[in-house]
Structures are given as structure tokens and as C-alpha cells.
């Protein structure tokens, strides 16, 4: 491991046993660890005594600006430190790992990219959902749900996404899933399409709930879809019922939900 180098690494979805060996090694030697909000506290415990741990996520009323994070990485690297830039999941999946690498290259700072287990893959696995399945799904699309369709400036065309793959894996979708679901139905998905919502995957707070797209589109969840959650849309989602395996204190993480689809609204998809 080199001094003056920045390691842009993924911390996996939560459970430290899902770290890569390389990231765990980096945690044990890094001088500075700059970490994001979704890096699990259990993971940070592995950092060596005396390492500077710098939180670079959002706090209430406060927000790190990307330029500040970039400047910090640069300054620490120039001081000859081993810098670990630690991000939840995989650094190159909705993690700005690419932008930070671009910045470091521009400033002539050496970096390495250490892949991590992305929540897009880990959350379904923890919930017993195979993203591909010989009979049910031959393709998957990982997409951000953050751009609200109503925002005008949209980068995700949900109607196209509806037909683009057998399974959709939506990250950052907790905020406006009813809108997204409605768009997916307009895009041709049946309102009966199974949807799994996996919150806090690979942590003691994991919770999986199963819905249909139609019910969720009408705001049918009994309580909110809370972040962080991975939303899986497609026939594979219902396999969670059969393959649910993860236990917290001996208890299933697949929770019953009291979906109350309102019958008043017509289902235009079928
Ligand atoms: N780079 C990360 C994603 C960052 S975007 C990765 O590869 O996993 C943040 C989103 O990731 C959250 O809104 C949520 O959709 C998802 N996410 C991250 N960790 C999660 C977890 N433990 N359980 C469920 N979703 C998670």
C-alpha cells in the first residue's frame, strides 16, 4: 500500500463480513478514512487506532460539498498519507467514485479503485431474491429512483425502463416510488408485477416487504418506504417468500405488510 495514494473503495452493504479482503486490509493501515453516510459503523471499527476518520456525508442542516471532499483527499494525499475514500456498497455505482477519480487524475494524484459489494446486488440476495432466474428473468437494470418524474429535468425515462429488462433494481427510490410505479405501469408493466422493498440490507435492521406495483403506485404501503432501501420490480421479487433466509435474532426479516389498494382508481394496464 502506497503513501500519498487514494484508495477509492467500497464498504459493501453493511455487515463487515461482506467487505472485500482488500478493503479490510486498507482499513487496518489507512492514515485517513474519509467515509460516507451509508458506511456501516461496524465497518469503521476495523480502522486502526489513530487513524483519522472523517465523515463526509450529510448531516442535518449541513452538507458536504463535493469540492470540499475533493480538496480534502488532495490535501491528505499530498501530505503523503494513505487515504481511504470509503463508500457504501460499490464506489462506482451511484457513488461518485468516477467523479472523484477524475478529479484525482486531473491533479496528478495516484489512486486505486477497490470494488465493493453493491447494495443493488446484496440487498436482493439477502432477501432471497435472485436477480436472474432461468425461468423468470434474463436481464436486469440498475437505476436511480431519485429523479422525480415531476421534476421536469429527468434523466430516467421510466416508461422505457419498464420494458428494458425483466428485473429492475431501483436505488434511492424510497422518496417517490408511487410516482415511479405509476410511470412503470404506463410503460406497460402489469399492476400485478411483484415488488420487493428491502430496507437496511445486511444489517440488523433489515426488513423486506412485498407488494404489487399497482398497490404501491396508489400509495398502498402501510408505512413509508424508508431509505436506505433497494426496490426490486419483477417476477423474481416474489421468490423472497420462498427463499427468505436471513435471520436477525432468529427472526425472519420478511415482514407482512397491510397493503390497502384503493379500489376506486381504475387499473389502466390490464
Ligand atoms: N454505492 C452504493 C449506492 C449509493 S446510493 C452501493 O453500491 O450500494 C444510496 C442508495 O443505495 C440508497 O438510497 C439505497 O437505495 C441503497 N443502499 C445502500 N446501502 C443499502 C442497504 N444496506 N440496504 C438497502 N439499500 C441500500
PDB file of C-alpha atoms in Angstrom, residues 74-236:
ATOM      1  CA  UNK A  74      -5.962  16.019  -2.367  1.00  0.00           C
ATOM      2  CA  UNK A  75      -4.508  17.665   0.733  1.00  0.00           C
ATOM      3  CA  UNK A  76      -4.137  14.381   2.610  1.00  0.00           C
ATOM      4  CA  UNK A  77      -2.584  12.620  -0.375  1.00  0.00           C
ATOM      5  CA  UNK A  78      -0.110  15.478  -0.878  1.00  0.00           C
ATOM      6  CA  UNK A  79       0.921  15.078   2.752  1.00  0.00           C
ATOM      7  CA  UNK A  80       1.973  11.542   1.905  1.00  0.00           C
ATOM      8  CA  UNK A  81      -0.834   9.822   3.757  1.00  0.00           C
ATOM      9  CA  UNK A  82      -2.529   6.562   2.850  1.00  0.00           C
ATOM     10  CA  UNK A  83      -6.007   7.852   2.139  1.00  0.00           C
ATOM     11  CA  UNK A  84      -9.009   5.544   2.139  1.00  0.00           C
ATOM     12  CA  UNK A  85     -12.047   7.040   0.470  1.00  0.00           C
ATOM     13  CA  UNK A  86     -14.711   4.672   1.671  1.00  0.00           C
ATOM     14  CA  UNK A  87     -18.166   4.485   0.170  1.00  0.00           C
ATOM     15  CA  UNK A  88     -21.152   2.276   0.859  1.00  0.00           C
ATOM     16  CA  UNK A  89     -21.627  -0.649  -1.483  1.00  0.00           C
ATOM     17  CA  UNK A  90     -19.520  -0.261  -4.593  1.00  0.00           C
ATOM     18  CA  UNK A  91     -17.816   3.081  -5.209  1.00  0.00           C
ATOM     19  CA  UNK A  92     -18.685   3.152  -8.905  1.00  0.00           C
ATOM     20  CA  UNK A  93     -22.424   2.568  -8.523  1.00  0.00           C
ATOM     21  CA  UNK A  94     -24.205   5.805  -7.683  1.00  0.00           C
ATOM     22  CA  UNK A  95     -21.258   6.700  -5.501  1.00  0.00           C
ATOM     23  CA  UNK A  96     -19.449   9.433  -7.420  1.00  0.00           C
ATOM     24  CA  UNK A  97     -16.374   7.230  -7.469  1.00  0.00           C
ATOM     25  CA  UNK A  98     -15.892   8.155 -11.096  1.00  0.00           C
ATOM     26  CA  UNK A  99     -16.012  11.876 -10.421  1.00  0.00           C
ATOM     27  CA  UNK A 100     -13.531  11.618  -7.595  1.00  0.00           C
ATOM     28  CA  UNK A 101     -11.159   9.535  -9.703  1.00  0.00           C
ATOM     29  CA  UNK A 102     -11.419  12.120 -12.490  1.00  0.00           C
ATOM     30  CA  UNK A 103     -10.530  14.842 -10.018  1.00  0.00           C
ATOM     31  CA  UNK A 104      -7.535  12.920  -8.662  1.00  0.00           C
ATOM     32  CA  UNK A 105      -6.240  12.157 -12.146  1.00  0.00           C
ATOM     33  CA  UNK A 106      -6.559  15.822 -13.057  1.00  0.00           C
ATOM     34  CA  UNK A 107      -4.411  16.735 -10.058  1.00  0.00           C
ATOM     35  CA  UNK A 108      -1.853  14.027 -10.658  1.00  0.00           C
ATOM     36  CA  UNK A 109      -2.704  12.035  -7.527  1.00  0.00           C
ATOM     37  CA  UNK A 110      -2.317   8.259  -7.697  1.00  0.00           C
ATOM     38  CA  UNK A 111      -5.423   6.273  -6.956  1.00  0.00           C
ATOM     39  CA  UNK A 112      -6.738   2.748  -6.905  1.00  0.00           C
ATOM     40  CA  UNK A 113     -10.320   1.657  -7.191  1.00  0.00           C
ATOM     41  CA  UNK A 114     -11.375  -1.225  -4.967  1.00  0.00           C
ATOM     42  CA  UNK A 115     -14.747  -2.660  -5.904  1.00  0.00           C
ATOM     43  CA  UNK A 116     -17.280  -3.418  -3.206  1.00  0.00           C
ATOM     44  CA  UNK A 117     -20.436  -5.480  -2.965  1.00  0.00           C
ATOM     45  CA  UNK A 118     -23.088  -3.096  -4.149  1.00  0.00           C
ATOM     46  CA  UNK A 119     -26.414  -2.962  -2.331  1.00  0.00           C
ATOM     47  CA  UNK A 120     -28.032  -3.352  -5.748  1.00  0.00           C
ATOM     48  CA  UNK A 121     -26.855  -6.959  -5.714  1.00  0.00           C
ATOM     49  CA  UNK A 122     -26.532  -7.579  -1.984  1.00  0.00           C
ATOM     50  CA  UNK A 123     -29.968  -6.431  -0.842  1.00  0.00           C
ATOM     51  CA  UNK A 124     -31.854  -8.796  -3.159  1.00  0.00           C
ATOM     52  CA  UNK A 125     -29.504 -11.645  -2.225  1.00  0.00           C
ATOM     53  CA  UNK A 126     -30.018 -11.008   1.477  1.00  0.00           C
ATOM     54  CA  UNK A 127     -33.758 -11.074   0.907  1.00  0.00           C
ATOM     55  CA  UNK A 128     -33.613 -14.328  -1.047  1.00  0.00           C
ATOM     56  CA  UNK A 129     -34.316 -12.719  -4.415  1.00  0.00           C
ATOM     57  CA  UNK A 130     -32.310 -13.999  -7.380  1.00  0.00           C
ATOM     58  CA  UNK A 131     -31.943 -11.139  -9.855  1.00  0.00           C
ATOM     59  CA  UNK A 132     -31.751 -13.553 -12.733  1.00  0.00           C
ATOM     60  CA  UNK A 133     -33.557 -16.846 -12.900  1.00  0.00           C
ATOM     61  CA  UNK A 134     -33.707 -19.298 -15.771  1.00  0.00           C
ATOM     62  CA  UNK A 135     -37.475 -19.140 -15.922  1.00  0.00           C
ATOM     63  CA  UNK A 136     -38.234 -15.640 -14.696  1.00  0.00           C
ATOM     64  CA  UNK A 137     -35.551 -13.117 -15.567  1.00  0.00           C
ATOM     65  CA  UNK A 138     -32.798 -12.892 -18.173  1.00  0.00           C
ATOM     66  CA  UNK A 139     -31.799  -9.294 -17.605  1.00  0.00           C
ATOM     67  CA  UNK A 140     -31.642  -6.588 -15.017  1.00  0.00           C
ATOM     68  CA  UNK A 141     -31.437  -2.833 -14.958  1.00  0.00           C
ATOM     69  CA  UNK A 142     -29.964  -0.882 -12.060  1.00  0.00           C
ATOM     70  CA  UNK A 143     -31.469   2.560 -11.977  1.00  0.00           C
ATOM     71  CA  UNK A 144     -31.761   5.520  -9.646  1.00  0.00           C
ATOM     72  CA  UNK A 145     -35.209   6.499  -8.467  1.00  0.00           C
ATOM     73  CA  UNK A 146     -34.103   9.868  -7.274  1.00  0.00           C
ATOM     74  CA  UNK A 147     -35.142  11.994 -10.192  1.00  0.00           C
ATOM     75  CA  UNK A 148     -38.812  12.563  -9.626  1.00  0.00           C
ATOM     76  CA  UNK A 149     -40.789  12.360 -12.878  1.00  0.00           C
ATOM     77  CA  UNK A 150     -42.410  15.645 -11.933  1.00  0.00           C
ATOM     78  CA  UNK A 151     -39.098  17.464 -11.652  1.00  0.00           C
ATOM     79  CA  UNK A 152     -39.047  18.232 -15.334  1.00  0.00           C
ATOM     80  CA  UNK A 153     -35.330  17.654 -15.602  1.00  0.00           C
ATOM     81  CA  UNK A 154     -35.480  13.900 -15.680  1.00  0.00           C
ATOM     82  CA  UNK A 155     -32.734  11.553 -16.660  1.00  0.00           C
ATOM     83  CA  UNK A 156     -34.659   8.322 -16.239  1.00  0.00           C
ATOM     84  CA  UNK A 157     -37.379   7.538 -18.721  1.00  0.00           C
ATOM     85  CA  UNK A 158     -39.465   5.189 -16.596  1.00  0.00           C
ATOM     86  CA  UNK A 159     -41.727   4.165 -19.400  1.00  0.00           C
ATOM     87  CA  UNK A 160     -38.727   2.973 -21.367  1.00  0.00           C
ATOM     88  CA  UNK A 161     -37.204   1.411 -18.268  1.00  0.00           C
ATOM     89  CA  UNK A 162     -40.399  -0.617 -17.834  1.00  0.00           C
ATOM     90  CA  UNK A 163     -39.614  -2.627 -20.936  1.00  0.00           C
ATOM     91  CA  UNK A 164     -35.834  -2.507 -20.817  1.00  0.00           C
ATOM     92  CA  UNK A 165     -35.195  -5.502 -18.571  1.00  0.00           C
ATOM     93  CA  UNK A 166     -37.024  -8.336 -16.844  1.00  0.00           C
ATOM     94  CA  UNK A 167     -35.917  -7.139 -13.414  1.00  0.00           C
ATOM     95  CA  UNK A 168     -35.494  -3.545 -12.283  1.00  0.00           C
ATOM     96  CA  UNK A 169     -33.335  -2.738  -9.279  1.00  0.00           C
ATOM     97  CA  UNK A 170     -34.038   0.758  -8.050  1.00  0.00           C
ATOM     98  CA  UNK A 171     -31.700   2.575  -5.680  1.00  0.00           C
ATOM     99  CA  UNK A 172     -32.551   5.835  -3.974  1.00  0.00           C
ATOM    100  CA  UNK A 173     -36.162   5.196  -4.865  1.00  0.00           C
ATOM    101  CA  UNK A 174     -37.739   5.467  -1.444  1.00  0.00           C
ATOM    102  CA  UNK A 175     -38.735   9.096  -1.801  1.00  0.00           C
ATOM    103  CA  UNK A 176     -41.073   8.964  -4.729  1.00  0.00           C
ATOM    104  CA  UNK A 177     -41.871   5.379  -5.541  1.00  0.00           C
ATOM    105  CA  UNK A 178     -45.620   5.901  -6.020  1.00  0.00           C
ATOM    106  CA  UNK A 179     -44.845   8.212  -8.927  1.00  0.00           C
ATOM    107  CA  UNK A 180     -42.282   5.826 -10.352  1.00  0.00           C
ATOM    108  CA  UNK A 181     -44.683   2.901 -10.047  1.00  0.00           C
ATOM    109  CA  UNK A 182     -47.374   4.795 -11.900  1.00  0.00           C
ATOM    110  CA  UNK A 183     -44.917   5.560 -14.710  1.00  0.00           C
ATOM    111  CA  UNK A 184     -43.815   1.942 -14.915  1.00  0.00           C
ATOM    112  CA  UNK A 185     -47.439   0.881 -15.264  1.00  0.00           C
ATOM    113  CA  UNK A 186     -47.912   3.459 -18.006  1.00  0.00           C
ATOM    114  CA  UNK A 187     -44.834   1.972 -19.611  1.00  0.00           C
ATOM    115  CA  UNK A 188     -46.563  -1.375 -19.882  1.00  0.00           C
ATOM    116  CA  UNK A 189     -45.809  -3.265 -16.681  1.00  0.00           C
ATOM    117  CA  UNK A 190     -48.744  -5.089 -15.184  1.00  0.00           C
ATOM    118  CA  UNK A 191     -50.044  -3.602 -11.974  1.00  0.00           C
ATOM    119  CA  UNK A 192     -49.721  -7.144 -10.593  1.00  0.00           C
ATOM    120  CA  UNK A 193     -45.935  -7.122 -11.035  1.00  0.00           C
ATOM    121  CA  UNK A 194     -44.340  -8.140  -7.741  1.00  0.00           C
ATOM    122  CA  UNK A 195     -42.235  -5.529  -5.963  1.00  0.00           C
ATOM    123  CA  UNK A 196     -39.884  -6.177  -3.055  1.00  0.00           C
ATOM    124  CA  UNK A 197     -38.644  -3.389  -0.846  1.00  0.00           C
ATOM    125  CA  UNK A 198     -35.508  -4.288   1.102  1.00  0.00           C
ATOM    126  CA  UNK A 199     -34.530  -1.761   3.754  1.00  0.00           C
ATOM    127  CA  UNK A 200     -31.216  -1.714   5.605  1.00  0.00           C
ATOM    128  CA  UNK A 201     -29.995  -4.846   3.881  1.00  0.00           C
ATOM    129  CA  UNK A 202     -27.247  -6.845   5.562  1.00  0.00           C
ATOM    130  CA  UNK A 203     -27.733  -5.026   8.848  1.00  0.00           C
ATOM    131  CA  UNK A 204     -29.710  -5.952  11.986  1.00  0.00           C
ATOM    132  CA  UNK A 205     -32.369  -3.534  10.757  1.00  0.00           C
ATOM    133  CA  UNK A 206     -33.056  -5.404   7.542  1.00  0.00           C
ATOM    134  CA  UNK A 207     -36.719  -5.544   6.572  1.00  0.00           C
ATOM    135  CA  UNK A 208     -38.243  -6.921   3.384  1.00  0.00           C
ATOM    136  CA  UNK A 209     -41.786  -6.242   2.286  1.00  0.00           C
ATOM    137  CA  UNK A 210     -43.630  -7.485  -0.781  1.00  0.00           C
ATOM    138  CA  UNK A 211     -46.169  -5.502  -2.727  1.00  0.00           C
ATOM    139  CA  UNK A 212     -47.599  -5.275  -6.190  1.00  0.00           C
ATOM    140  CA  UNK A 213     -46.697  -2.397  -8.437  1.00  0.00           C
ATOM    141  CA  UNK A 214     -50.337  -1.320  -8.569  1.00  0.00           C
ATOM    142  CA  UNK A 215     -50.746  -1.225  -4.810  1.00  0.00           C
ATOM    143  CA  UNK A 216     -47.539   0.724  -4.324  1.00  0.00           C
ATOM    144  CA  UNK A 217     -48.405   3.063  -7.163  1.00  0.00           C
ATOM    145  CA  UNK A 218     -51.506   4.026  -5.251  1.00  0.00           C
ATOM    146  CA  UNK A 219     -49.553   4.693  -2.109  1.00  0.00           C
ATOM    147  CA  UNK A 220     -50.669   1.364  -0.689  1.00  0.00           C
ATOM    148  CA  UNK A 221     -47.753   0.757   1.642  1.00  0.00           C
ATOM    149  CA  UNK A 222     -48.898   0.685   5.233  1.00  0.00           C
ATOM    150  CA  UNK A 223     -45.975   2.811   6.234  1.00  0.00           C
ATOM    151  CA  UNK A 224     -43.429   4.647   4.232  1.00  0.00           C
ATOM    152  CA  UNK A 225     -40.697   3.135   2.183  1.00  0.00           C
ATOM    153  CA  UNK A 226     -37.802   4.338   4.247  1.00  0.00           C
ATOM    154  CA  UNK A 227     -34.304   4.884   2.962  1.00  0.00           C
ATOM    155  CA  UNK A 228     -31.944   3.228   2.549  1.00  0.00           C
ATOM    156  CA  UNK A 229     -33.846   0.691   0.552  1.00  0.00           C
ATOM    157  CA  UNK A 230     -33.410  -1.282  -2.611  1.00  0.00           C
ATOM    158  CA  UNK A 231     -36.585  -1.814  -4.607  1.00  0.00           C
ATOM    159  CA  UNK A 232     -36.804  -4.864  -6.852  1.00  0.00           C
ATOM    160  CA  UNK A 233     -39.502  -4.844  -9.518  1.00  0.00           C
ATOM    161  CA  UNK A 234     -40.201  -8.020 -11.467  1.00  0.00           C
ATOM    162  CA  UNK A 235     -41.353 -11.606 -11.201  1.00  0.00           C
ATOM    163  CA  UNK A 236     -38.254 -12.664  -9.244  1.00  0.00           C
TER     164      UNK A 236
END
